[in-house]
mmCIF file of C-alpha atoms in Angstrom:
data_model
loop_
_atom_site.group_PDB
_atom_site.id
_atom_site.type_symbol
_atom_site.label_atom_id
_atom_site.label_comp_id
_atom_site.label_asym_id
_atom_site.label_seq_id
_atom_site.Cartn_x
_atom_site.Cartn_y
_atom_site.Cartn_z
ATOM 1 C CA MET A 12 41.307 87.104 115.216
ATOM 2 C CA ALA A 13 42.111 87.874 118.846
ATOM 3 C CA THR A 14 45.801 88.151 117.860
ATOM 4 C CA ALA A 15 45.247 90.836 115.174
ATOM 5 C CA GLY A 16 47.210 94.023 115.824
ATOM 6 C CA LYS A 17 49.288 92.388 118.562
ATOM 7 C CA VAL A 18 52.792 90.942 118.636
ATOM 8 C CA ILE A 19 52.701 87.130 118.369
ATOM 9 C CA LYS A 20 55.289 84.999 120.140
ATOM 10 C CA CYS A 21 55.996 81.735 118.347
ATOM 11 C CA LYS A 22 58.694 79.251 117.364
ATOM 12 C CA ALA A 23 61.042 79.868 114.453
ATOM 13 C CA ALA A 24 64.193 78.167 113.176
ATOM 14 C CA VAL A 25 66.927 80.798 113.254
ATOM 15 C CA ALA A 26 70.146 80.655 111.234
ATOM 16 C CA TRP A 27 72.571 82.505 113.535
ATOM 17 C CA GLU A 28 75.588 82.091 111.276
ATOM 18 C CA ALA A 29 76.626 80.495 107.995
ATOM 19 C CA GLY A 30 76.614 76.702 107.914
ATOM 20 C CA LYS A 31 75.720 76.234 111.610
ATOM 21 C CA PRO A 32 72.647 74.089 112.453
ATOM 22 C CA LEU A 33 69.457 76.128 112.783
ATOM 23 C CA SER A 34 68.154 76.617 116.295
ATOM 24 C CA ILE A 35 64.493 76.665 117.296
ATOM 25 C CA GLU A 36 63.883 79.929 119.173
ATOM 26 C CA GLU A 37 60.950 81.890 120.485
ATOM 27 C CA VAL A 38 60.576 84.960 118.257
ATOM 28 C CA GLU A 39 58.314 87.980 118.399
ATOM 29 C CA VAL A 40 56.419 88.603 115.143
ATOM 30 C CA ALA A 41 55.123 92.165 114.757
ATOM 31 C CA PRO A 42 51.690 92.909 113.241
ATOM 32 C CA PRO A 43 51.561 93.514 109.474
ATOM 33 C CA GLN A 44 52.003 97.101 108.286
ATOM 34 C CA ALA A 45 50.466 98.690 105.152
ATOM 35 C CA MET A 46 50.155 96.199 102.255
ATOM 36 C CA GLU A 47 51.479 93.371 104.444
ATOM 37 C CA VAL A 48 49.885 90.149 105.656
ATOM 38 C CA ARG A 49 50.688 87.998 108.690
ATOM 39 C CA VAL A 50 50.461 84.339 107.806
ATOM 40 C CA LYS A 51 50.279 81.243 110.003
ATOM 41 C CA ILE A 52 52.533 78.727 108.236
ATOM 42 C CA LEU A 53 51.200 75.157 108.384
ATOM 43 C CA TYR A 54 53.736 73.379 106.156
ATOM 44 C CA THR A 55 57.106 74.422 104.820
ATOM 45 C CA ALA A 56 59.502 72.520 102.589
ATOM 46 C CA LEU A 57 63.253 72.775 102.226
ATOM 47 C CA CYS A 58 64.533 73.966 98.842
ATOM 48 C CA HIS A 59 68.163 73.913 97.746
ATOM 49 C CA THR A 60 68.131 77.741 97.660
ATOM 50 C CA ASP A 61 67.651 77.785 101.455
ATOM 51 C CA VAL A 62 70.720 75.567 101.833
ATOM 52 C CA TYR A 63 72.691 77.766 99.431
ATOM 53 C CA PHE A 64 72.033 80.956 101.415
ATOM 54 C CA TRP A 65 72.521 79.153 104.721
ATOM 55 C CA GLU A 66 75.994 78.033 103.544
ATOM 56 C CA ALA A 67 76.534 81.624 102.244
ATOM 57 C CA LYS A 68 79.625 80.653 100.274
ATOM 58 C CA GLY A 69 78.846 82.550 97.084
ATOM 59 C CA GLN A 70 76.846 85.560 98.236
ATOM 60 C CA THR A 71 76.417 88.269 100.853
ATOM 61 C CA PRO A 72 75.990 86.674 104.294
ATOM 62 C CA VAL A 73 72.914 88.112 106.064
ATOM 63 C CA PHE A 74 72.586 86.758 109.624
ATOM 64 C CA PRO A 75 70.840 86.132 111.986
ATOM 65 C CA ARG A 76 68.120 85.202 109.557
ATOM 66 C CA ILE A 77 64.925 83.159 109.271
ATOM 67 C CA LEU A 78 65.191 81.214 106.026
ATOM 68 C CA GLY A 79 62.434 79.311 104.203
ATOM 69 C CA HIS A 80 60.345 80.217 101.166
ATOM 70 C CA GLU A 81 58.485 77.114 99.959
ATOM 71 C CA ALA A 82 55.364 76.835 102.102
ATOM 72 C CA GLY A 83 51.623 76.914 102.585
ATOM 73 C CA GLY A 84 49.627 78.735 105.234
ATOM 74 C CA ILE A 85 46.539 80.626 106.338
ATOM 75 C CA VAL A 86 46.132 84.397 106.667
ATOM 76 C CA GLU A 87 46.033 85.425 110.357
ATOM 77 C CA SER A 88 45.609 89.192 109.867
ATOM 78 C CA VAL A 89 46.092 91.860 107.216
ATOM 79 C CA GLY A 90 47.633 95.328 107.263
ATOM 80 C CA GLU A 91 46.180 98.586 106.029
ATOM 81 C CA GLY A 92 45.260 98.699 102.338
ATOM 82 C CA VAL A 93 45.035 94.917 101.868
ATOM 83 C CA THR A 94 41.705 94.193 100.159
ATOM 84 C CA GLU A 95 42.258 90.961 98.228
ATOM 85 C CA LEU A 96 43.101 88.779 101.226
ATOM 86 C CA ALA A 97 41.233 88.233 104.493
ATOM 87 C CA PRO A 98 41.892 86.221 107.669
ATOM 88 C CA GLY A 99 41.313 82.517 106.996
ATOM 89 C CA ASP A 100 42.344 82.602 103.325
ATOM 90 C CA HIS A 101 44.704 79.829 102.212
ATOM 91 C CA VAL A 102 47.876 81.146 100.605
ATOM 92 C CA LEU A 103 51.178 80.127 99.057
ATOM 93 C CA PRO A 104 54.027 82.581 99.787
ATOM 94 C CA VAL A 105 56.296 83.219 96.789
ATOM 95 C CA PHE A 106 59.890 84.535 96.797
ATOM 96 C CA THR A 107 59.045 86.864 93.931
ATOM 97 C CA GLY A 108 55.963 89.031 93.680
ATOM 98 C CA GLU A 109 53.344 90.613 91.478
ATOM 99 C CA CYS A 110 52.356 94.194 92.299
ATOM 100 C CA LYS A 111 49.949 94.162 89.304
ATOM 101 C CA GLU A 112 50.825 97.793 88.495
ATOM 102 C CA CYS A 113 54.370 98.012 87.050
ATOM 103 C CA ALA A 114 55.296 97.603 83.365
ATOM 104 C CA HIS A 115 56.271 93.958 83.932
ATOM 105 C CA CYS A 116 53.028 93.070 85.692
ATOM 106 C CA GLN A 117 51.022 94.868 82.978
ATOM 107 C CA SER A 118 52.864 92.898 80.287
ATOM 108 C CA GLU A 119 51.539 89.482 79.294
ATOM 109 C CA GLU A 120 55.096 88.382 78.568
ATOM 110 C CA SER A 121 56.820 89.039 81.903
ATOM 111 C CA ASN A 122 56.595 87.939 85.520
ATOM 112 C CA MET A 123 59.543 90.050 86.691
ATOM 113 C CA CYS A 124 57.734 92.605 88.841
ATOM 114 C CA ASP A 125 59.712 95.848 89.314
ATOM 115 C CA LEU A 126 58.613 96.256 92.931
ATOM 116 C CA LEU A 127 58.680 92.707 94.262
ATOM 117 C CA ARG A 128 61.064 90.670 92.142
ATOM 118 C CA ILE A 129 63.393 88.505 94.215
ATOM 119 C CA ASN A 130 66.017 90.305 96.293
ATOM 120 C CA VAL A 131 68.325 87.878 98.078
ATOM 121 C CA ASP A 132 70.325 90.474 100.012
ATOM 122 C CA ARG A 133 67.434 92.403 101.562
ATOM 123 C CA GLY A 134 66.641 91.215 105.073
ATOM 124 C CA VAL A 135 63.886 93.720 105.869
ATOM 125 C CA MET A 136 60.374 94.656 104.713
ATOM 126 C CA ILE A 137 60.160 96.815 101.599
ATOM 127 C CA GLY A 138 57.651 99.275 103.135
ATOM 128 C CA ASP A 139 59.685 100.706 106.010
ATOM 129 C CA GLY A 140 63.074 98.977 105.853
ATOM 130 C CA GLN A 141 62.472 97.229 109.192
ATOM 131 C CA SER A 142 62.284 93.581 110.197
ATOM 132 C CA ARG A 143 59.042 92.159 111.628
ATOM 133 C CA PHE A 144 60.987 89.522 113.607
ATOM 134 C CA THR A 145 62.768 90.142 116.893
ATOM 135 C CA ILE A 146 64.248 88.032 119.676
ATOM 136 C CA LYS A 147 64.281 89.927 122.979
ATOM 137 C CA GLY A 148 63.975 93.155 121.018
ATOM 138 C CA LYS A 149 66.883 92.456 118.631
ATOM 139 C CA PRO A 150 65.946 92.256 114.922
ATOM 140 C CA ILE A 151 66.228 88.967 113.017
ATOM 141 C CA PHE A 152 66.477 89.311 109.231
ATOM 142 C CA HIS A 153 63.940 88.118 106.657
ATOM 143 C CA PHE A 154 64.759 85.969 103.612
ATOM 144 C CA VAL A 155 63.430 86.647 100.074
ATOM 145 C CA GLY A 156 60.364 88.338 101.571
ATOM 146 C CA THR A 157 58.924 85.072 102.924
ATOM 147 C CA SER A 158 60.845 83.571 105.924
ATOM 148 C CA THR A 159 58.620 80.518 106.244
ATOM 149 C CA PHE A 160 60.744 78.684 108.835
ATOM 150 C CA SER A 161 58.542 80.322 111.461
ATOM 151 C CA GLU A 162 55.069 79.497 112.791
ATOM 152 C CA TYR A 163 54.030 83.045 111.838
ATOM 153 C CA THR A 164 55.602 85.352 109.256
ATOM 154 C CA VAL A 165 54.854 88.731 107.656
ATOM 155 C CA ILE A 166 54.786 88.940 103.847
ATOM 156 C CA HIS A 167 53.955 91.663 101.316
ATOM 157 C CA VAL A 168 50.470 91.049 99.857
ATOM 158 C CA GLY A 169 51.986 90.912 96.355
ATOM 159 C CA CYS A 170 53.998 87.809 97.286
ATOM 160 C CA LEU A 171 50.992 85.703 98.323
ATOM 161 C CA ALA A 172 48.903 83.581 95.973
ATOM 162 C CA LYS A 173 45.365 82.944 97.239
ATOM 163 C CA ILE A 174 44.454 79.327 96.512
ATOM 164 C CA ASN A 175 41.558 76.900 96.765
ATOM 165 C CA PRO A 176 41.018 76.165 100.500
ATOM 166 C CA GLU A 177 40.272 72.512 99.615
ATOM 167 C CA ALA A 178 43.837 72.017 98.303
ATOM 168 C CA PRO A 179 46.019 70.042 100.757
ATOM 169 C CA LEU A 180 48.693 72.486 101.924
ATOM 170 C CA ASP A 181 51.096 69.662 102.801
ATOM 171 C CA LYS A 182 51.250 68.837 99.054
ATOM 172 C CA VAL A 183 50.686 72.121 97.200
ATOM 173 C CA CYS A 184 53.257 73.950 99.363
ATOM 174 C CA ILE A 185 55.972 72.652 96.989
ATOM 175 C CA MET A 186 54.342 74.632 94.159
ATOM 176 C CA SER A 187 55.404 77.906 95.740
ATOM 177 C CA CYS A 188 58.952 77.472 94.387
ATOM 178 C CA GLY A 189 60.550 74.314 93.030
ATOM 179 C CA PHE A 190 57.672 72.670 91.222
ATOM 180 C CA CYS A 191 56.503 75.756 89.317
ATOM 181 C CA THR A 192 60.058 76.769 88.408
ATOM 182 C CA GLY A 193 60.740 73.480 86.616
ATOM 183 C CA PHE A 194 57.257 72.646 85.349
ATOM 184 C CA GLY A 195 56.731 76.155 83.948
ATOM 185 C CA ALA A 196 60.154 76.127 82.247
ATOM 186 C CA THR A 197 58.909 73.223 80.146
ATOM 187 C CA VAL A 198 55.224 74.005 79.584
ATOM 188 C CA ASN A 199 55.434 77.815 79.395
ATOM 189 C CA VAL A 200 58.840 78.347 77.793
ATOM 190 C CA ALA A 201 60.230 75.238 76.048
ATOM 191 C CA LYS A 202 56.685 74.243 74.976
ATOM 192 C CA PRO A 203 57.429 70.783 73.567
ATOM 193 C CA LYS A 204 54.926 69.419 71.060
ATOM 194 C CA ARG A 205 53.357 65.984 71.483
ATOM 195 C CA GLY A 206 55.764 63.283 70.286
ATOM 196 C CA GLN A 207 58.919 65.402 70.574
ATOM 197 C CA THR A 208 62.156 64.504 72.358
ATOM 198 C CA VAL A 209 63.128 66.462 75.479
ATOM 199 C CA ALA A 210 66.427 66.411 77.392
ATOM 200 C CA ILE A 211 66.488 67.488 81.047
ATOM 201 C CA PHE A 212 69.871 68.430 82.536
ATOM 202 C CA GLY A 213 69.999 67.988 86.336
ATOM 203 C CA LEU A 214 67.515 65.684 88.057
ATOM 204 C CA GLY A 215 66.909 67.445 91.377
ATOM 205 C CA ALA A 216 63.447 68.698 92.328
ATOM 206 C CA VAL A 217 63.404 71.423 89.652
ATOM 207 C CA GLY A 218 64.675 69.091 86.913
ATOM 208 C CA LEU A 219 62.109 66.441 87.852
ATOM 209 C CA ALA A 220 59.363 69.079 87.759
ATOM 210 C CA ALA A 221 60.591 70.060 84.266
ATOM 211 C CA MET A 222 60.412 66.358 83.397
ATOM 212 C CA GLU A 223 56.835 66.172 84.712
ATOM 213 C CA GLY A 224 56.084 69.048 82.310
ATOM 214 C CA ALA A 225 57.566 67.052 79.421
ATOM 215 C CA ARG A 226 55.532 63.977 80.407
ATOM 216 C CA ILE A 227 52.283 65.965 80.534
ATOM 217 C CA SER A 228 53.114 67.592 77.184
ATOM 218 C CA GLY A 229 53.230 64.124 75.592
ATOM 219 C CA ALA A 230 56.978 63.953 74.839
ATOM 220 C CA SER A 231 57.797 60.600 73.220
ATOM 221 C CA ARG A 232 61.300 60.432 74.617
ATOM 222 C CA ILE A 233 62.609 62.123 77.774
ATOM 223 C CA ILE A 234 66.352 61.948 78.309
ATOM 224 C CA GLY A 235 67.662 62.666 81.807
ATOM 225 C CA VAL A 236 71.238 63.944 82.072
ATOM 226 C CA ASP A 237 72.930 63.783 85.478
ATOM 227 C CA LEU A 238 76.327 62.957 86.986
ATOM 228 C CA ASN A 239 74.716 60.803 89.698
ATOM 229 C CA PRO A 240 73.670 57.368 88.345
ATOM 230 C CA ALA A 241 71.373 56.856 91.361
ATOM 231 C CA LYS A 242 69.038 59.521 89.897
ATOM 232 C CA TRP A 243 67.984 57.273 86.985
ATOM 233 C CA GLU A 244 65.737 54.921 88.939
ATOM 234 C CA GLN A 245 63.930 57.816 90.624
ATOM 235 C CA ALA A 246 63.527 59.716 87.333
ATOM 236 C CA LYS A 247 61.599 56.836 85.734
ATOM 237 C CA LYS A 248 58.602 57.789 87.904
ATOM 238 C CA PHE A 249 58.620 61.199 86.210
ATOM 239 C CA GLY A 250 58.574 59.861 82.654
ATOM 240 C CA CYS A 251 62.321 59.490 82.012
ATOM 241 C CA THR A 252 62.899 57.052 79.121
ATOM 242 C CA ASP A 253 66.699 57.339 78.751
ATOM 243 C CA PHE A 254 69.528 58.304 81.076
ATOM 244 C CA VAL A 255 72.901 59.782 80.140
ATOM 245 C CA ASN A 256 75.768 60.264 82.594
ATOM 246 C CA PRO A 257 78.355 62.593 80.994
ATOM 247 C CA LYS A 258 81.078 60.846 83.034
ATOM 248 C CA ASP A 259 80.509 57.646 81.012
ATOM 249 C CA TYR A 260 81.751 59.219 77.761
ATOM 250 C CA SER A 261 85.038 60.630 76.518
ATOM 251 C CA LYS A 262 83.299 63.140 74.215
ATOM 252 C CA PRO A 263 81.104 66.124 75.108
ATOM 253 C CA VAL A 264 77.598 65.133 76.187
ATOM 254 C CA GLN A 265 76.011 67.296 73.465
ATOM 255 C CA GLU A 266 77.637 65.032 70.847
ATOM 256 C CA VAL A 267 76.318 61.940 72.634
ATOM 257 C CA LEU A 268 72.776 63.379 72.618
ATOM 258 C CA ILE A 269 72.959 64.429 68.948
ATOM 259 C CA GLU A 270 73.973 60.878 67.995
ATOM 260 C CA MET A 271 71.278 59.301 70.189
ATOM 261 C CA THR A 272 68.542 61.416 68.620
ATOM 262 C CA ASN A 273 69.639 61.528 64.993
ATOM 263 C CA GLY A 274 70.495 65.231 64.898
ATOM 264 C CA GLY A 275 69.602 66.580 68.312
ATOM 265 C CA VAL A 276 66.753 66.847 70.807
ATOM 266 C CA ASP A 277 63.723 69.035 70.064
ATOM 267 C CA ARG A 278 63.782 70.718 73.491
ATOM 268 C CA ALA A 279 66.350 70.888 76.310
ATOM 269 C CA VAL A 280 65.799 72.264 79.810
ATOM 270 C CA GLU A 281 68.870 72.999 81.950
ATOM 271 C CA CYS A 282 68.324 72.794 85.723
ATOM 272 C CA THR A 283 71.836 72.619 87.215
ATOM 273 C CA GLY A 284 73.309 76.129 87.118
ATOM 274 C CA ASN A 285 76.568 74.624 85.802
ATOM 275 C CA ILE A 286 77.853 76.709 82.887
ATOM 276 C CA ASN A 287 79.075 73.662 80.944
ATOM 277 C CA ALA A 288 75.683 72.002 81.282
ATOM 278 C CA MET A 289 74.081 75.214 79.972
ATOM 279 C CA ILE A 290 76.296 75.195 76.880
ATOM 280 C CA SER A 291 75.691 71.452 76.333
ATOM 281 C CA ALA A 292 71.916 71.946 76.665
ATOM 282 C CA PHE A 293 71.958 74.595 73.929
ATOM 283 C CA GLU A 294 74.326 72.774 71.598
ATOM 284 C CA CYS A 295 72.426 69.460 71.828
ATOM 285 C CA VAL A 296 69.180 70.821 70.363
ATOM 286 C CA HIS A 297 68.255 70.108 66.738
ATOM 287 C CA ASP A 298 69.010 72.751 64.117
ATOM 288 C CA GLY A 299 66.009 74.408 62.457
ATOM 289 C CA TRP A 300 63.627 74.163 65.415
ATOM 290 C CA GLY A 301 65.436 73.150 68.619
ATOM 291 C CA VAL A 302 64.851 75.219 71.773
ATOM 292 C CA ALA A 303 66.968 75.193 74.937
ATOM 293 C CA VAL A 304 65.774 76.809 78.166
ATOM 294 C CA LEU A 305 68.079 77.821 81.026
ATOM 295 C CA VAL A 306 66.655 77.537 84.544
ATOM 296 C CA GLY A 307 69.692 76.975 86.788
ATOM 297 C CA VAL A 308 71.376 79.989 88.378
ATOM 298 C CA PRO A 309 75.040 80.465 87.361
ATOM 299 C CA THR A 310 77.890 81.766 89.496
ATOM 300 C CA LYS A 311 78.793 85.424 89.040
ATOM 301 C CA ASP A 312 81.913 84.899 86.885
ATOM 302 C CA ASP A 313 80.361 82.472 84.387
ATOM 303 C CA VAL A 314 80.448 83.276 80.675
ATOM 304 C CA PHE A 315 78.313 81.464 78.113
ATOM 305 C CA LYS A 316 80.477 80.569 75.081
ATOM 306 C CA THR A 317 79.140 79.010 71.889
ATOM 307 C CA HIS A 318 79.732 79.449 68.179
ATOM 308 C CA PRO A 319 77.341 81.997 66.601
ATOM 309 C CA MET A 320 76.657 79.489 63.795
ATOM 310 C CA ASN A 321 74.471 77.633 66.299
ATOM 311 C CA PHE A 322 72.074 80.592 66.216
ATOM 312 C CA LEU A 323 72.309 81.025 62.438
ATOM 313 C CA ASN A 324 71.393 77.340 62.148
ATOM 314 C CA GLU A 325 68.126 78.236 63.909
ATOM 315 C CA LYS A 326 68.710 76.849 67.349
ATOM 316 C CA THR A 327 66.967 78.974 70.017
ATOM 317 C CA LEU A 328 68.223 79.776 73.517
ATOM 318 C CA LYS A 329 65.846 81.087 76.174
ATOM 319 C CA GLY A 330 65.942 81.763 79.893
ATOM 320 C CA THR A 331 63.192 81.686 82.474
ATOM 321 C CA PHE A 332 62.497 82.887 85.994
ATOM 322 C CA PHE A 333 59.988 81.033 88.223
ATOM 323 C CA GLY A 334 58.711 79.137 85.167
ATOM 324 C CA ASN A 335 57.338 82.399 83.682
ATOM 325 C CA TYR A 336 54.429 82.215 86.152
ATOM 326 C CA LYS A 337 52.961 85.417 87.589
ATOM 327 C CA PRO A 338 52.579 84.386 91.241
ATOM 328 C CA ARG A 339 49.153 85.829 92.113
ATOM 329 C CA THR A 340 47.559 85.430 88.690
ATOM 330 C CA ASP A 341 48.843 81.990 87.682
ATOM 331 C CA LEU A 342 49.526 79.898 90.798
ATOM 332 C CA PRO A 343 45.855 79.379 91.721
ATOM 333 C CA ASN A 344 45.366 77.758 88.280
ATOM 334 C CA VAL A 345 48.347 75.421 88.722
ATOM 335 C CA VAL A 346 46.864 74.334 92.067
ATOM 336 C CA GLU A 347 43.601 73.602 90.215
ATOM 337 C CA MET A 348 45.526 71.364 87.767
ATOM 338 C CA TYR A 349 46.593 69.307 90.786
ATOM 339 C CA MET A 350 43.029 69.281 92.137
ATOM 340 C CA ARG A 351 41.850 67.896 88.756
ATOM 341 C CA LYS A 352 44.530 65.170 89.085
ATOM 342 C CA GLU A 353 46.376 66.407 85.987
ATOM 343 C CA LEU A 354 49.600 66.745 88.007
ATOM 344 C CA GLU A 355 51.251 64.432 90.505
ATOM 345 C CA LEU A 356 52.916 66.104 93.488
ATOM 346 C CA GLU A 357 53.145 63.176 95.906
ATOM 347 C CA LYS A 358 56.127 61.614 94.132
ATOM 348 C CA PHE A 359 58.181 64.789 94.763
ATOM 349 C CA ILE A 360 57.666 64.566 98.529
ATOM 350 C CA THR A 361 60.100 61.864 99.614
ATOM 351 C CA HIS A 362 60.293 62.820 103.301
ATOM 352 C CA SER A 363 58.188 64.467 105.977
ATOM 353 C CA VAL A 364 59.360 65.560 109.445
ATOM 354 C CA PRO A 365 58.046 67.776 112.244
ATOM 355 C CA PHE A 366 59.363 71.354 112.197
ATOM 356 C CA SER A 367 61.442 70.696 115.332
ATOM 357 C CA GLN A 368 63.570 68.315 113.219
ATOM 358 C CA ILE A 369 64.387 70.880 110.538
ATOM 359 C CA ASN A 370 68.107 70.048 110.678
ATOM 360 C CA THR A 371 67.247 66.500 109.544
ATOM 361 C CA ALA A 372 65.749 68.033 106.396
ATOM 362 C CA PHE A 373 69.040 69.876 105.781
ATOM 363 C CA ASP A 374 71.014 66.645 106.267
ATOM 364 C CA LEU A 375 68.797 64.752 103.806
ATOM 365 C CA MET A 376 69.264 67.429 101.164
ATOM 366 C CA LEU A 377 73.021 67.729 101.695
ATOM 367 C CA LYS A 378 73.337 63.949 101.276
ATOM 368 C CA GLY A 379 71.191 64.079 98.120
ATOM 369 C CA GLU A 380 68.662 61.648 99.598
ATOM 370 C CA SER A 381 65.530 63.771 99.359
ATOM 371 C CA ILE A 382 63.700 65.407 96.485
ATOM 372 C CA ARG A 383 61.479 67.369 98.856
ATOM 373 C CA CYS A 384 61.195 67.140 102.614
ATOM 374 C CA VAL A 385 58.012 68.771 103.938
ATOM 375 C CA MET A 386 57.918 69.944 107.554
ATOM 376 C CA ARG A 387 54.694 70.257 109.521
ATOM 377 C CA MET A 388 54.571 73.128 111.986
ATOM 378 C CA GLU A 389 52.112 71.470 114.399
ATOM 379 C CA GLU A 390 53.916 68.799 116.398
#
C-alpha cells in the first residue's frame, strides 16, 4: 500500500472526558511497530463495555481516549515480525489476545493469554508503552488494545482473528465481542444437552447470544429472566419459551424457577453482572447435575454468598471469559458457522448508522432500545 510506513490522517471519535458526547476529530495514526498491524476499520458496533468506560463511574478514567472494540476491518500494513497477516486480509479485532506461546495459550483449557489478556487501564501499546494516535502531536489513549472508533487503528497481531474474506463484515463484526461471549458461555461452558431446560439471566446482547446458544443446542425450554418486561417479545426471536420478571414475585426468583421446572433448571447462564442474579442463577439449577455459568462482570466489592450444601448436592458453578474462545484459533470457525447458516446474526443488529452519528448509537444503548447498533465508516 502507498500508505505503508507513513502516518495516516483520518477521522476518529474521541472521548475527551467522562460522559461527554464523543467528537469526530482528525487524528494521526502512526505506522505499526514490531508485532503490530494497522487496520482499516470498515464497520464497528457499540457494546455496553464502551459505554461503561466512557461513563467511567466504576473504574480508572483514562482520557482522552478512542473507545471501540467490536469491529471488522482489513489489514492496511503490518509491522516487523508479522508473518501470519498481510495487507488485504479481513480481520476481527478482539479485546483479548492469543500470543500462542504462553502457558495459557498452550493449554487446551484456557483462553486467558498471559501477554495479551484484557487490560482496561492501559492506554498505550504493549511493545513500547506509547500511543499510536495523536492529535496535533498530543497522544490520545487506546482502549483494550483495539480502539475501533477510528477509520484506522493499530493493534497487536495477537488480538486479530483472520477470517474468511467472503464473510460480510457488517454482520460478523458483532462476533468480535458480544456474540462470542454469550454464545460461547452456553455452547463451550454450560454445554446443555438436547431437550434440557436453560435459564438465561439478563437479556441484553450477551444474554441473547447465550440464548441463541441454547436454541442451537436443542434446549426444550429456554427461560429468560429480566427486570424489563419489554425484553420478552424480543427474546422470542432467540428461542425464549418462558419469561420471568423477578419484580412480579414476592419470593426469590430461584424459588420461582425451581417450582416452574420441578426441581430446577439443567443449565443457567448469568449475563447481568448483578451479584444477586449470580447467586440466583446458581441456586436455581437442579441438584445432581445442574450447571450455572457466570458471564457478567461484578463490581469490585461484590461477594458471592451461598450455602455450601448447594455444592455438596452436586450443583456446579463455573465462570467464563470471552465464551472460552481463543481469539485467533477459534473465531474463524465461528464465522464459518455463520457462513453455513447455522447461526443467525441479523436479528442482533437492530440499528445501523453512519460513523458520524456515533452519539446516536450511545443514545440508543442508554435508552435500552438497541441490541446492537452497527456503524459504517464510509459515509
